Amino acid sequence: GDQTILAAKEFANTIKPYTSAPTPEVLNAFIGAKQNAGIKIKTTYKNTFVLFAEAFGKFKFDSLKTSQLQYWLDQFNNPATRNTHRRRIVTLFRWSRKNGYLPKAAQTEAEDTERAKEPPYNIGIIDAETFKDCINKMSDHPHYVSALALATFCGLRRSEVHGQDWKDIHLDRNLLRVTVAKSGTAQNRLVPICDRAAFYLQQHRVKSGPVCDNLAIDRIRDICITAGIELPNNCFRHSFISYRVAQTGDVAGTSLEAGNSPAIIHKHYRELVTKEQAVEWFSV
């Protein structure tokens, strides 16, 4: 009946001519295509593709099977890391199918691999007193004060702090444009500068150039932890988001400032702190 014709057409689609290429060639083609499209993926995909090439560089790309890919993914003990690598190779395989490096099948070998179950995501924050201790420790390291202010009062990510340029900080308008934001995403944004952030930034303001070096947040954490201050991972940004949503009661607005989705704010940051605690935070 009609289903036979449909099945035949679907099968014909899977055996259309395609290029059987070495895995390194496909990886380079993928990176080149994305770069030509103006998409910056080298830093995000670099770690995955280096490891992937080490494991499969001697194979033809179209010969790779789900069992091989699953065995490779299982080498990563951290579920989040494993899922990140899986997500990237699924994107690679889908692109390869679309661009003639794989048969036009409905499902790629990478898509058939299993996703790891990740443990619940724990948000680690600090209180205003701990924040004060961190600020006080910076009196001996004043060149790190601006970086700390951007992380705690503006909620910039570590990479965003390290990439921030003074020319994008407008203290006359109490706004900053995130310098290293990812184009076309929520990370590309304007962030309000609160009074306390402006106070600290004004002390170290220059016309242009980087706000800090590319390890400033790491150095700040090292200095504070060495002094006996307990700092959970990523606690500066986590604290900002938690206190900001408590201060404003505006999930959508906070998500715009932080450069993530309202769903993430709802899931991880609501009802962690009180409005009174938020007032203390933004008064440090």
Coordinates of C-alpha atoms in Angstrom, one line a residue:
G1 CA 0.0 0.0 0.0
D2 CA 1.0 3.6 0.4
Q3 CA 3.2 2.8 3.4
T4 CA 5.5 0.8 1.1
I5 CA 6.2 3.8 -1.1
L6 CA 6.8 6.0 2.0
A7 CA 9.2 3.4 3.4
A8 CA 11.1 3.1 0.2
K9 CA 11.5 6.9 0.0
E10 CA 12.8 7.0 3.5
F11 CA 15.3 4.2 2.8
A12 CA 16.5 5.9 -0.3
N13 CA 17.1 9.1 1.7
T14 CA 19.5 7.2 4.0
I15 CA 21.7 5.9 1.1
K16 CA 22.2 9.1 -0.7
P17 CA 25.9 9.7 -1.6
Y18 CA 28.0 11.2 1.1
T19 CA 31.7 11.9 1.8
S20 CA 33.5 9.3 3.8
A21 CA 36.2 11.4 5.5
P22 CA 38.7 11.0 8.3
T23 CA 37.5 12.3 11.6
P24 CA 40.1 15.2 11.8
E25 CA 38.9 16.5 8.5
V26 CA 35.3 16.5 9.7
L27 CA 36.2 18.3 12.9
N28 CA 38.1 21.0 11.0
A29 CA 35.3 21.4 8.6
F30 CA 32.8 21.9 11.4
I31 CA 35.0 24.5 13.1
G32 CA 35.6 26.3 9.9
A33 CA 31.9 26.4 9.0
K34 CA 30.9 27.8 12.3
Q35 CA 33.7 30.4 12.3
N36 CA 32.7 31.5 8.7
A37 CA 29.1 31.9 10.1
G38 CA 30.5 34.3 12.8
I39 CA 30.0 31.8 15.6
K40 CA 32.8 31.6 18.1
I41 CA 33.1 28.0 19.2
K42 CA 36.8 27.3 19.3
T43 CA 37.1 27.8 23.1
T44 CA 33.9 25.9 23.9
Y45 CA 34.5 23.0 21.7
K46 CA 38.3 22.9 21.9
N47 CA 38.6 20.5 24.9
T48 CA 36.0 18.1 23.6
F49 CA 37.4 18.0 20.1
V50 CA 41.0 17.5 21.3
L51 CA 40.0 14.5 23.3
F52 CA 37.7 13.2 20.6
A53 CA 40.5 13.4 18.0
E54 CA 42.8 11.5 20.3
A55 CA 40.3 8.7 20.6
F56 CA 39.0 8.6 17.0
G57 CA 41.5 10.4 14.9
K58 CA 42.5 7.3 13.0
F59 CA 39.0 6.3 12.1
K60 CA 36.8 7.4 9.2
F61 CA 34.1 9.5 10.7
D62 CA 31.2 7.6 9.2
S63 CA 32.5 4.3 10.7
L64 CA 32.0 5.4 14.3
K65 CA 29.4 3.5 16.1
T66 CA 27.2 4.2 19.2
S67 CA 29.0 1.6 21.3
Q68 CA 32.4 3.2 20.6
L69 CA 31.1 6.7 21.4
Q70 CA 29.4 5.4 24.6
Y71 CA 32.6 3.7 25.8
W72 CA 34.5 7.0 25.2
L73 CA 31.8 9.0 27.1
D74 CA 31.9 6.6 30.0
Q75 CA 35.5 7.5 30.6
F76 CA 34.3 10.8 32.1
N77 CA 33.4 10.3 35.8
N78 CA 31.7 13.7 36.3
P79 CA 28.2 13.4 34.9
A80 CA 28.0 17.1 34.0
T81 CA 31.3 16.9 32.1
R82 CA 30.2 13.8 30.3
N83 CA 26.9 15.4 29.3
T84 CA 28.8 18.5 28.0
H85 CA 31.0 16.3 25.8
R86 CA 28.0 14.3 24.6
R87 CA 26.0 17.5 23.7
R88 CA 28.9 18.8 21.6
I89 CA 29.5 15.5 19.7
V90 CA 25.7 15.2 19.1
T91 CA 25.9 18.7 17.5
L92 CA 28.9 17.6 15.5
F93 CA 27.1 14.5 14.2
R94 CA 23.9 16.4 13.3
W95 CA 26.0 19.0 11.4
S96 CA 27.9 16.2 9.6
R97 CA 24.6 14.5 8.6
K98 CA 23.3 17.8 7.2
N99 CA 26.5 18.6 5.4
G100 CA 27.2 15.3 3.6
Y101 CA 29.6 13.5 5.9
L102 CA 27.0 11.0 7.1
P103 CA 24.0 9.3 5.5
K104 CA 20.8 11.2 5.8
A105 CA 19.4 8.9 8.4
A106 CA 16.9 10.0 11.0
Q107 CA 19.2 9.3 13.9
T108 CA 22.9 9.6 14.2
E109 CA 25.1 7.3 16.2
A110 CA 25.9 10.0 18.7
E111 CA 22.2 10.7 19.4
D112 CA 21.8 7.1 20.4
T113 CA 24.3 7.4 23.3
E114 CA 22.9 7.6 26.8
R115 CA 22.9 10.9 28.8
A116 CA 24.3 10.7 32.3
K117 CA 22.1 11.5 35.3
E118 CA 23.4 14.6 37.0
P119 CA 23.1 15.2 40.8
P120 CA 21.0 18.1 42.0
Y121 CA 22.6 21.5 41.4
N122 CA 23.6 23.1 44.7
I123 CA 23.8 26.8 44.9
G124 CA 26.6 28.0 47.3
I125 CA 26.2 31.6 48.5
I126 CA 27.9 33.8 51.2
D127 CA 26.3 36.4 53.5
A128 CA 27.1 40.1 53.8
E129 CA 29.5 39.6 56.7
T130 CA 31.6 37.2 54.6
F131 CA 31.5 39.6 51.7
K132 CA 32.8 42.3 54.0
D133 CA 35.7 40.1 55.0
C134 CA 36.5 39.6 51.3
I135 CA 36.4 43.3 50.6
N136 CA 38.6 44.0 53.6
K137 CA 41.2 41.5 52.4
M138 CA 41.4 43.4 49.1
S139 CA 42.8 46.4 51.0
D140 CA 46.2 44.7 50.5
H141 CA 45.4 43.9 46.9
P142 CA 43.6 47.0 45.5
H143 CA 44.1 46.0 41.9
Y144 CA 41.5 43.3 42.4
V145 CA 38.8 45.5 43.9
S146 CA 37.1 46.2 40.6
A147 CA 37.0 42.6 39.6
L148 CA 35.4 41.7 42.9
A149 CA 32.9 44.5 42.5
L150 CA 31.9 43.3 39.1
A151 CA 31.4 39.7 40.3
T152 CA 29.5 40.5 43.5
F153 CA 27.5 43.7 42.7
C154 CA 26.9 43.1 39.0
G155 CA 26.9 39.3 38.8
L156 CA 29.3 38.9 35.9
R157 CA 30.6 35.4 35.2
R158 CA 34.3 34.7 35.8
S159 CA 35.1 34.9 32.1
E160 CA 33.1 38.1 31.8
V161 CA 34.9 39.7 34.6
H162 CA 38.3 38.7 33.1
G163 CA 37.2 40.0 29.7
Q164 CA 35.6 43.3 30.8
D165 CA 37.1 46.5 29.4
W166 CA 36.8 49.9 31.1
K167 CA 35.5 51.5 27.9
D168 CA 32.3 49.5 28.4
I169 CA 31.7 50.7 31.9
H170 CA 29.7 53.9 32.0
L171 CA 29.7 55.3 35.5
D172 CA 27.9 58.5 34.3
R173 CA 24.9 56.3 33.5
N174 CA 25.5 53.5 36.0
L175 CA 25.5 50.9 33.3
L176 CA 28.0 48.5 31.8
R177 CA 27.9 46.5 28.6
V178 CA 29.4 43.0 29.0
T179 CA 32.5 43.1 26.8
V180 CA 33.0 39.4 26.2
A181 CA 29.3 38.5 25.9
K182 CA 28.3 35.8 23.5
S183 CA 26.6 37.4 20.5
G184 CA 23.0 36.5 19.9
T185 CA 22.5 35.1 23.4
A186 CA 21.2 36.4 26.8
Q187 CA 24.8 36.9 27.8
N188 CA 24.9 39.9 25.4
R189 CA 23.5 42.5 27.8
L190 CA 23.6 45.8 29.7
V191 CA 23.9 45.5 33.4
P192 CA 23.0 48.2 36.0
I193 CA 25.7 49.4 38.3
C194 CA 24.5 49.8 41.9
D195 CA 25.7 52.7 44.1
R196 CA 28.2 50.5 46.0
A197 CA 29.6 49.0 42.8
A198 CA 30.0 52.5 41.4
F199 CA 31.8 53.6 44.6
Y200 CA 34.5 50.9 44.2
L201 CA 34.8 51.1 40.4
Q202 CA 35.2 54.9 40.6
Q203 CA 38.3 54.5 42.8
H204 CA 40.1 52.5 40.1
R205 CA 38.6 53.9 36.9
V206 CA 40.8 54.3 33.8
K207 CA 39.7 55.4 30.3
S208 CA 40.2 52.0 28.6
G209 CA 41.9 48.7 28.9
P210 CA 41.1 45.5 30.8
V211 CA 39.6 45.8 34.2
C212 CA 41.8 43.0 35.5
D213 CA 44.0 40.1 34.4
N214 CA 42.5 36.8 33.3
L215 CA 43.0 35.1 36.7
A216 CA 41.7 37.9 39.0
I217 CA 38.8 36.0 40.4
D218 CA 41.0 32.9 41.0
R219 CA 43.5 35.1 42.8
I220 CA 40.8 36.7 44.9
R221 CA 39.5 33.3 46.0
D222 CA 43.0 32.1 46.8
I223 CA 43.7 35.2 48.9
C224 CA 40.4 34.9 50.8
I225 CA 40.5 31.1 51.3
T226 CA 44.1 31.3 52.5
A227 CA 42.9 33.8 55.1
G228 CA 40.3 31.3 56.4
I229 CA 37.2 32.7 54.6
E230 CA 35.0 29.9 53.3
L231 CA 33.9 30.4 49.7
P232 CA 31.7 27.9 47.9
N233 CA 32.4 27.5 44.1
N234 CA 31.1 30.4 42.0
C235 CA 29.6 32.0 45.2
F236 CA 30.1 35.6 44.0
R237 CA 27.8 35.3 41.0
H238 CA 25.4 32.9 42.9
S239 CA 25.1 35.4 45.7
F240 CA 24.5 38.3 43.5
I241 CA 21.6 36.6 41.7
S242 CA 20.1 35.3 45.0
Y243 CA 20.2 38.7 46.7
R244 CA 19.2 40.6 43.5
V245 CA 16.0 38.6 43.0
A246 CA 15.2 39.0 46.7
Q247 CA 15.8 42.7 46.5
T248 CA 13.7 43.3 43.4
G249 CA 11.2 40.4 43.4
D250 CA 11.7 40.6 39.7
V251 CA 12.7 37.2 38.2
A252 CA 12.6 38.3 34.6
G253 CA 14.6 41.5 35.3
T254 CA 17.2 39.6 37.3
S255 CA 17.6 37.0 34.5
L256 CA 18.2 39.8 32.0
E257 CA 20.9 41.3 34.2
A258 CA 22.5 37.9 34.9
G259 CA 22.3 36.7 31.3
N260 CA 20.5 33.5 31.9
S261 CA 16.8 32.3 31.7
P262 CA 13.9 33.1 34.1
A263 CA 13.5 29.3 34.4
I264 CA 17.0 29.0 35.9
I265 CA 16.2 31.8 38.4
H266 CA 13.0 30.1 39.4
K267 CA 14.6 26.7 39.8
H268 CA 17.8 27.7 41.7
Y269 CA 17.7 31.1 43.2
R270 CA 14.2 32.0 44.5
E271 CA 13.6 32.1 48.3
L272 CA 17.2 31.5 49.3
V273 CA 17.5 34.8 51.1
T274 CA 15.3 37.5 52.5
K275 CA 14.8 41.1 51.3
E276 CA 16.5 42.4 54.5
Q277 CA 19.6 40.2 53.8
A278 CA 19.6 41.6 50.2
V279 CA 19.7 45.2 51.6
E280 CA 22.7 44.2 53.7
W281 CA 24.5 42.7 50.7
F282 CA 24.1 45.8 48.4
S283 CA 25.3 48.0 51.3
V284 CA 28.6 46.3 51.9

